[in-house]
Amino acid sequence: IAICDDDDYWHDNTKLQKQVEILENDPSVGLVHTNFRYYYPKNNRYKEVKIKNDNKKDVFQGLFDGDYMIINSTVVFRRDLLDKYVNLNDYIKYNFPTQDWVTWMQIAKFTKFFHLPVSTATYCVSDISVTRSSSFNNLTERYEREKMMYKYVCEKFPTDVKYDEARWNEHVNKIFLAFSLNTGDFKRA
């Protein structure tokens, strides 16, 4: 399965070929992702990003801790991993705001991830999107739904990760503070 989110695009014509070759040549690898570039339509600017994940850390734990970066539109992964380890009906049942992190968490327990250090996709940074809200109320609603994903993963893998309310609140409060400062809502900040 290859993913390309709605406002992103692949700028490398050989992206899929490169990634599928890795999957075909190494059955232990279940997901291949790449570097990417940001596109800022407001000022028509691009910025290349070279992902530097800590290879000493387990991918599952790195994803959980927020230390392992994957951009959704750079990913190709094995369909059988989705079929075997991911219950997509739960995504609807719990109204998850995004599908990427929770999917990567579930399959990272059972396969290797491979980072291909070439830029293949362009990630569009628009003013308003699923990950960039225009209102504090929308932001709080999103993170309540993301909290469900966090709890879901903790419940699914209780021997690997533990739900920590204080840790979650610290994470979200940093996001709320940054949003409030960026929007000039100093009273809320």
Coordinates of N, CA and C in Angstrom, one line a residue:
I1 N 0.9 -1.2 0.0 CA 0.0 0.0 0.0 C 0.9 1.2 0.0
A2 N 0.6 2.1 -0.9 CA 1.3 3.4 -1.0 C 0.3 4.5 -0.6
I3 N 0.8 5.5 0.2 CA -0.1 6.5 0.6 C 0.3 7.9 0.0
C4 N -0.7 8.6 -0.4 CA -0.4 10.0 -0.8 C -1.6 10.8 -0.4
D5 N -1.4 11.6 0.7 CA -2.5 12.4 1.3 C -3.0 13.5 0.3
D6 N -4.2 14.0 0.6 CA -4.9 14.8 -0.4 C -4.1 16.0 -1.0
D7 N -3.4 16.8 -0.2 CA -2.7 17.9 -0.7 C -1.2 17.7 -0.9
D8 N -0.7 16.5 -0.7 CA 0.7 16.2 -0.9 C 0.8 15.6 -2.3
Y9 N 2.1 15.4 -2.8 CA 2.3 14.8 -4.0 C 3.7 14.1 -4.0
W10 N 3.9 13.1 -4.9 CA 5.2 12.5 -5.1 C 5.9 13.2 -6.1
H11 N 7.2 13.6 -5.8 CA 7.9 14.4 -6.8 C 9.1 13.5 -7.4
D12 N 9.2 12.3 -7.0 CA 10.2 11.4 -7.5 C 9.5 10.3 -8.3
N13 N 9.7 10.3 -9.6 CA 9.0 9.3 -10.5 C 9.3 7.9 -10.2
T14 N 10.4 7.6 -9.6 CA 10.9 6.2 -9.3 C 10.6 5.9 -7.8
K15 N 9.8 6.7 -7.1 CA 9.6 6.4 -5.7 C 9.1 5.0 -5.4
L16 N 8.0 4.6 -6.1 CA 7.4 3.3 -5.8 C 8.3 2.2 -6.2
Q17 N 9.0 2.3 -7.3 CA 9.9 1.3 -7.8 C 11.0 1.1 -6.7
K18 N 11.6 2.1 -6.2 CA 12.7 2.0 -5.2 C 12.2 1.3 -3.9
Q19 N 11.0 1.7 -3.5 CA 10.5 1.2 -2.3 C 10.0 -0.3 -2.4
V20 N 9.4 -0.6 -3.5 CA 8.9 -2.0 -3.7 C 10.1 -2.9 -3.9
E21 N 11.2 -2.4 -4.5 CA 12.4 -3.3 -4.6 C 13.0 -3.6 -3.2
I22 N 13.0 -2.7 -2.3 CA 13.4 -3.0 -1.0 C 12.5 -4.0 -0.3
L23 N 11.2 -3.8 -0.4 CA 10.3 -4.8 0.1 C 10.5 -6.2 -0.5
E24 N 10.7 -6.3 -1.8 CA 10.8 -7.5 -2.5 C 12.2 -8.2 -2.1
N25 N 13.2 -7.4 -1.9 CA 14.5 -8.0 -1.6 C 14.7 -8.3 -0.1
D26 N 13.9 -7.8 0.8 CA 14.1 -8.1 2.2 C 12.7 -8.4 2.8
P27 N 12.3 -9.6 3.0 CA 11.0 -10.0 3.5 C 10.8 -9.5 5.0
S28 N 11.9 -9.2 5.7 CA 11.8 -8.8 7.1 C 11.4 -7.3 7.2
V29 N 11.5 -6.6 6.1 CA 11.1 -5.2 6.1 C 9.6 -5.1 5.6
G30 N 8.8 -4.4 6.4 CA 7.4 -4.3 6.1 C 6.9 -2.9 5.7
L31 N 7.8 -1.9 6.0 CA 7.4 -0.6 5.7 C 8.7 0.2 5.3
V32 N 8.6 0.9 4.2 CA 9.7 1.8 3.7 C 9.1 3.2 3.6
H33 N 9.9 4.1 4.2 CA 9.6 5.5 4.1 C 10.8 6.3 3.7
T34 N 10.6 7.6 3.3 CA 11.7 8.3 2.7 C 11.8 9.7 3.3
N35 N 12.8 10.5 2.9 CA 12.9 11.9 3.2 C 11.8 12.6 2.4
F36 N 11.6 13.9 2.6 CA 10.5 14.6 1.9 C 10.9 16.1 1.9
R37 N 10.0 16.9 1.3 CA 10.2 18.3 1.4 C 8.9 18.9 1.7
Y38 N 9.0 20.1 2.5 CA 7.8 20.9 2.8 C 7.5 21.8 1.6
Y39 N 6.3 22.1 1.3 CA 5.9 23.1 0.4 C 4.9 24.1 1.1
Y40 N 5.3 25.4 1.1 CA 4.5 26.4 1.7 C 3.8 27.2 0.6
P41 N 2.5 26.9 0.4 CA 1.9 27.6 -0.8 C 1.7 29.1 -0.6
K42 N 1.7 29.5 0.7 CA 1.4 31.0 1.0 C 2.5 31.8 0.3
N43 N 3.8 31.3 0.4 CA 4.9 32.1 -0.2 C 5.6 31.3 -1.3
N44 N 5.0 30.2 -1.8 CA 5.6 29.3 -2.8 C 7.0 28.9 -2.6
R45 N 7.3 28.4 -1.4 CA 8.6 28.1 -0.9 C 8.7 26.6 -0.6
Y46 N 9.8 25.9 -0.9 CA 10.1 24.5 -0.6 C 11.2 24.5 0.5
K47 N 11.2 23.4 1.3 CA 12.3 23.2 2.2 C 12.5 21.7 2.3
E48 N 13.7 21.2 1.9 CA 14.0 19.8 2.0 C 14.2 19.4 3.4
V49 N 13.8 18.2 3.8 CA 14.0 17.6 5.1 C 14.6 16.3 5.0
K50 N 15.7 16.1 5.7 CA 16.4 14.8 5.8 C 16.1 14.3 7.2
I51 N 15.4 13.2 7.2 CA 14.9 12.6 8.5 C 16.2 12.0 9.2
K52 N 16.3 12.2 10.5 CA 17.4 11.7 11.3 C 16.8 11.0 12.5
N53 N 16.3 9.8 12.2 CA 15.7 9.0 13.3 C 16.9 8.3 14.1
D54 N 16.7 8.2 15.4 CA 17.6 7.5 16.3 C 17.6 6.0 16.0
N55 N 18.6 5.5 15.3 CA 18.6 4.1 15.0 C 18.9 3.2 16.1
K56 N 19.3 3.7 17.3 CA 19.6 2.9 18.5 C 18.3 2.6 19.2
K57 N 17.2 3.3 18.9 CA 16.0 3.1 19.6 C 15.1 2.2 18.8
D58 N 14.4 1.3 19.4 CA 13.4 0.5 18.8 C 12.3 1.4 18.1
V59 N 11.9 1.0 16.9 CA 11.0 1.8 16.1 C 9.7 2.0 16.8
F60 N 9.2 0.9 17.4 CA 7.9 1.0 18.1 C 8.0 2.0 19.3
Q61 N 9.0 1.9 20.1 CA 9.2 2.8 21.2 C 9.5 4.3 20.7
G62 N 10.2 4.4 19.6 CA 10.5 5.7 19.0 C 9.2 6.4 18.5
L63 N 8.4 5.6 17.9 CA 7.1 6.2 17.5 C 6.2 6.6 18.6
F64 N 6.2 5.8 19.7 CA 5.4 6.1 20.9 C 5.9 7.3 21.5
D65 N 7.2 7.5 21.6 CA 7.8 8.6 22.3 C 7.9 9.9 21.4
G66 N 7.5 9.7 20.1 CA 7.6 10.9 19.2 C 9.0 11.2 18.7
D67 N 9.9 10.2 18.8 CA 11.3 10.3 18.4 C 11.5 9.7 17.0
Y68 N 10.5 9.1 16.4 CA 10.7 8.5 15.1 C 9.8 9.1 14.1
M69 N 10.4 9.8 13.1 CA 9.6 10.6 12.2 C 9.3 9.8 10.9
I70 N 8.0 9.8 10.6 CA 7.5 9.3 9.3 C 6.5 10.3 8.7
I71 N 6.7 10.6 7.5 CA 5.7 11.4 6.8 C 4.8 10.5 5.9
N72 N 3.6 10.6 6.2 CA 2.6 9.6 5.6 C 2.7 9.4 4.1
S73 N 2.9 10.5 3.4 CA 2.9 10.4 1.9 C 4.2 9.8 1.4
T74 N 5.2 9.5 2.2 CA 6.4 8.8 1.8 C 6.3 7.3 2.0
V75 N 5.3 6.8 2.5 CA 5.2 5.4 3.0 C 4.8 4.4 1.9
V76 N 5.4 3.3 1.9 CA 4.9 2.1 1.2 C 5.0 0.9 2.2
F77 N 3.9 0.2 2.4 CA 4.0 -0.9 3.4 C 3.2 -2.1 2.8
R78 N 3.5 -3.3 3.4 CA 2.9 -4.5 3.0 C 1.4 -4.6 3.4
R79 N 0.6 -4.9 2.5 CA -0.9 -5.0 2.7 C -1.2 -6.1 3.8
D80 N -0.4 -7.2 3.8 CA -0.7 -8.3 4.8 C -0.6 -7.8 6.2
L81 N 0.3 -6.8 6.5 CA 0.5 -6.3 7.8 C -0.8 -5.6 8.3
L82 N -1.4 -4.8 7.4 CA -2.7 -4.2 7.6 C -3.8 -5.2 7.9
D83 N -3.9 -6.2 7.1 CA -4.9 -7.2 7.2 C -4.7 -8.0 8.5
K84 N -3.5 -8.2 8.9 CA -3.2 -9.1 10.0 C -3.3 -8.4 11.4
Y85 N -2.8 -7.1 11.4 CA -2.6 -6.5 12.7 C -3.5 -5.3 13.0
V86 N -4.2 -4.8 12.0 CA -4.9 -3.5 12.1 C -6.4 -3.7 11.9
N87 N -7.2 -3.3 12.9 CA -8.6 -3.4 12.8 C -9.2 -2.0 12.4
L88 N -9.4 -1.8 11.1 CA -9.8 -0.5 10.6 C -11.2 -0.1 11.2
N89 N -12.0 -1.0 11.5 CA -13.3 -0.7 12.1 C -13.2 0.1 13.4
D90 N -12.1 -0.2 14.1 CA -11.8 0.5 15.4 C -11.6 2.0 15.1
Y91 N -11.0 2.3 14.0 CA -10.7 3.7 13.6 C -12.0 4.5 13.5
I92 N -13.0 3.8 12.9 CA -14.3 4.5 12.8 C -15.0 4.5 14.1
K93 N -15.0 3.4 14.8 CA -15.6 3.3 16.1 C -15.2 4.3 17.1
Y94 N -13.9 4.6 17.1 CA -13.3 5.5 18.1 C -13.1 6.9 17.5
N95 N -13.4 7.1 16.2 CA -13.3 8.4 15.5 C -11.9 9.0 15.6
F96 N -10.9 8.1 15.3 CA -9.6 8.6 15.3 C -9.4 9.7 14.3
P97 N -8.7 10.8 14.6 CA -8.6 12.0 13.7 C -7.6 11.7 12.6
T98 N -6.7 10.8 12.8 CA -5.7 10.4 11.7 C -5.5 8.9 11.7
Q99 N -5.0 8.4 10.7 CA -4.8 6.9 10.6 C -3.3 6.5 10.7
D100 N -2.4 7.5 10.5 CA -1.0 7.1 10.3 C -0.4 6.6 11.5
W101 N -0.3 7.4 12.6 CA 0.5 7.0 13.8 C 0.0 5.7 14.4
V102 N -1.3 5.6 14.5 CA -1.8 4.4 15.2 C -1.6 3.1 14.3
T103 N -1.6 3.3 13.0 CA -1.3 2.2 12.1 C 0.2 1.8 12.2
W104 N 1.1 2.8 12.2 CA 2.5 2.5 12.3 C 2.8 1.9 13.6
M105 N 2.2 2.3 14.7 CA 2.4 1.7 16.0 C 2.1 0.2 15.9
Q106 N 0.9 -0.1 15.3 CA 0.5 -1.5 15.3 C 1.3 -2.4 14.5
I107 N 1.9 -1.9 13.4 CA 2.7 -2.8 12.6 C 4.1 -2.8 13.0
A108 N 4.6 -1.8 13.7 CA 6.0 -1.7 14.1 C 6.3 -2.8 15.1
K109 N 5.4 -3.4 15.7 CA 5.6 -4.5 16.7 C 6.0 -5.7 15.9
F110 N 5.7 -5.8 14.6 CA 5.8 -7.1 13.9 C 6.7 -7.1 12.7
T111 N 7.3 -5.9 12.4 CA 8.1 -5.9 11.2 C 9.1 -4.8 11.4
K112 N 10.1 -4.8 10.5 CA 11.1 -3.7 10.4 C 10.7 -2.6 9.5
F113 N 11.1 -1.4 9.9 CA 10.9 -0.2 9.1 C 12.2 0.1 8.4
F114 N 12.2 0.6 7.2 CA 13.4 1.0 6.5 C 13.2 2.4 6.0
H115 N 14.2 3.2 6.4 CA 14.2 4.6 5.9 C 15.2 4.7 4.7
L116 N 14.6 5.1 3.6 CA 15.4 5.3 2.4 C 15.7 6.8 2.3
P117 N 17.0 7.1 2.4 CA 17.4 8.5 2.5 C 17.4 9.4 1.2
V118 N 16.3 9.3 0.5 CA 16.1 10.2 -0.7 C 14.7 10.9 -0.5
S119 N 14.6 12.1 -1.1 CA 13.4 12.8 -1.0 C 12.5 12.4 -2.1
T120 N 11.3 11.9 -1.8 CA 10.3 11.4 -2.8 C 9.0 12.1 -2.8
A121 N 8.6 12.8 -1.7 CA 7.3 13.4 -1.6 C 7.3 14.8 -1.1
T122 N 6.3 15.5 -1.5 CA 6.2 16.9 -1.1 C 5.0 17.0 -0.2
Y123 N 5.2 17.5 1.0 CA 4.2 17.7 2.1 C 3.8 19.2 2.1
C124 N 2.5 19.4 1.8 CA 2.0 20.7 1.7 C 1.6 21.3 3.1
V125 N 2.2 22.4 3.4 CA 1.9 23.0 4.7 C 0.9 24.2 4.5
S126 N -0.3 23.9 4.6 CA -1.4 24.9 4.4 C -1.7 25.5 5.8
D127 N -2.4 26.6 5.8 CA -2.7 27.3 7.0 C -3.7 26.5 7.9
I128 N -4.6 25.8 7.2 CA -5.6 25.0 7.9 C -5.7 23.6 7.3
S129 N -5.6 22.6 8.2 CA -5.7 21.2 7.8 C -6.0 20.4 9.0
V130 N -6.1 19.1 8.8 CA -6.3 18.2 10.0 C -5.3 18.4 11.1
T131 N -4.1 18.6 10.7 CA -3.0 18.8 11.7 C -2.8 20.2 12.1
R132 N -3.4 21.2 11.4 CA -3.2 22.6 11.8 C -4.6 23.2 11.8
S133 N -5.1 23.4 13.1 CA -6.4 23.9 13.3 C -6.4 25.4 13.2
S134 N -7.6 26.0 12.9 CA -7.7 27.4 12.9 C -8.4 27.9 14.2
S135 N -8.9 27.0 15.0 CA -9.6 27.5 16.3 C -9.1 26.6 17.4
F136 N -9.1 27.2 18.6 CA -8.7 26.5 19.8 C -9.7 25.3 20.1
N137 N -11.0 25.6 19.9 CA -12.0 24.5 20.1 C -11.7 23.3 19.2
N138 N -11.4 23.6 17.9 CA -11.1 22.4 17.0 C -9.9 21.7 17.5
L139 N -8.9 22.4 17.9 CA -7.7 21.8 18.4 C -7.9 21.0 19.6
T140 N -8.7 21.4 20.6 CA -9.0 20.6 21.8 C -9.8 19.4 21.4
E141 N -10.7 19.5 20.5 CA -11.5 18.4 20.0 C -10.5 17.3 19.4
R142 N -9.6 17.8 18.5 CA -8.7 16.9 17.9 C -7.9 16.1 18.9
Y143 N -7.4 16.8 19.9 CA -6.5 16.1 20.9 C -7.2 15.2 21.8
E144 N -8.5 15.5 22.0 CA -9.3 14.5 22.8 C -9.5 13.2 22.0
R145 N -9.6 13.3 20.7 CA -9.7 12.1 19.8 C -8.3 11.5 19.7
E146 N -7.2 12.3 19.7 CA -5.9 11.7 19.6 C -5.6 10.9 20.9
K147 N -6.1 11.4 22.0 CA -6.0 10.8 23.3 C -6.5 9.4 23.3
M148 N -7.6 9.2 22.5 CA -8.2 7.9 22.3 C -7.3 7.0 21.6
M149 N -6.5 7.5 20.6 CA -5.5 6.7 19.9 C -4.4 6.3 20.8
Y150 N -4.0 7.2 21.6 CA -2.9 6.9 22.6 C -3.3 5.8 23.6
K151 N -4.5 5.9 24.1 CA -5.1 4.9 25.0 C -5.2 3.6 24.3
Y152 N -5.7 3.6 23.1 CA -5.9 2.5 22.3 C -4.6 1.7 22.1
V153 N -3.6 2.3 21.8 CA -2.3 1.7 21.6 C -1.8 1.1 23.0
C154 N -1.9 1.9 24.0 CA -1.5 1.4 25.4 C -2.3 0.2 25.8
E155 N -3.6 0.1 25.5 CA -4.4 -1.0 25.8 C -4.1 -2.2 24.9
K156 N -3.7 -2.0 23.7 CA -3.4 -3.1 22.8 C -2.0 -3.7 23.1
F157 N -1.1 -2.9 23.6 CA 0.3 -3.4 23.9 C 0.6 -3.1 25.4
P158 N -0.1 -3.6 26.3 CA 0.1 -3.2 27.7 C 1.4 -3.6 28.3
T159 N 2.1 -4.6 27.8 CA 3.4 -5.0 28.3 C 4.5 -4.1 27.7
D160 N 4.2 -3.4 26.7 CA 5.2 -2.5 26.0 C 5.2 -1.1 26.3
V161 N 3.9 -0.5 26.5 CA 3.7 0.9 26.7 C 2.6 1.1 27.8
K162 N 2.7 2.1 28.6 CA 1.8 2.4 29.6 C 1.1 3.7 29.4
Y163 N -0.2 3.8 29.6 CA -0.9 5.1 29.5 C -0.4 5.9 30.7
D164 N 0.0 7.2 30.4 CA 0.4 8.1 31.4 C -0.3 9.4 31.2
E165 N -1.3 9.7 32.0 CA -2.1 10.9 31.9 C -1.3 12.1 32.0
A166 N -0.3 12.2 33.0 CA 0.5 13.3 33.2 C 1.4 13.6 31.9
R167 N 1.9 12.5 31.3 CA 2.7 12.7 30.1 C 1.9 13.2 29.0
W168 N 0.7 12.7 28.8 CA -0.2 13.1 27.8 C -0.5 14.6 28.0
N169 N -0.9 15.0 29.2 CA -1.3 16.4 29.5 C -0.1 17.3 29.2
E170 N 1.1 16.9 29.5 CA 2.3 17.7 29.2 C 2.4 17.9 27.7
H171 N 2.3 16.9 27.0 CA 2.4 16.9 25.5 C 1.4 17.9 24.9
V172 N 0.1 17.7 25.3 CA -0.9 18.5 24.8 C -0.8 20.0 25.2
N173 N -0.5 20.2 26.5 CA -0.3 21.6 27.0 C 0.7 22.3 26.2
K174 N 1.8 21.7 25.8 CA 2.8 22.3 25.0 C 2.2 22.8 23.7
I175 N 1.4 21.9 23.1 CA 0.8 22.2 21.8 C -0.2 23.4 22.0
F176 N -1.0 23.3 23.0 CA -2.0 24.4 23.3 C -1.3 25.7 23.5
L177 N -0.2 25.7 24.3 CA 0.6 26.9 24.5 C 1.1 27.5 23.2
A178 N 1.7 26.7 22.4 CA 2.3 27.2 21.1 C 1.2 27.7 20.3
F179 N 0.0 27.1 20.2 CA -1.1 27.6 19.4 C -1.6 28.9 19.9
S180 N -1.7 29.0 21.2 CA -2.2 30.3 21.8 C -1.2 31.4 21.6
L181 N 0.1 31.2 21.7 CA 1.1 32.2 21.4 C 1.1 32.6 20.0
N182 N 1.0 31.6 19.1 CA 1.1 31.8 17.6 C -0.2 32.6 17.1
T183 N -1.3 32.5 17.8 CA -2.5 33.2 17.5 C -2.7 34.5 18.2
G184 N -1.7 34.8 19.1 CA -1.8 36.0 19.9 C -2.8 36.0 21.0
D185 N -3.2 34.8 21.4 CA -4.1 34.7 22.6 C -3.3 34.5 23.8
F186 N -2.7 35.7 24.3 CA -1.8 35.6 25.4 C -2.5 35.3 26.7
K187 N -3.8 35.6 26.8 CA -4.5 35.3 28.1 C -4.6 33.8 28.2
R188 N -5.0 33.1 27.1 CA -5.1 31.7 27.2 C -3.7 31.0 27.4
A189 N -2.7 31.6 26.8 CA -1.3 31.1 26.9 C -0.9 31.1 28.4

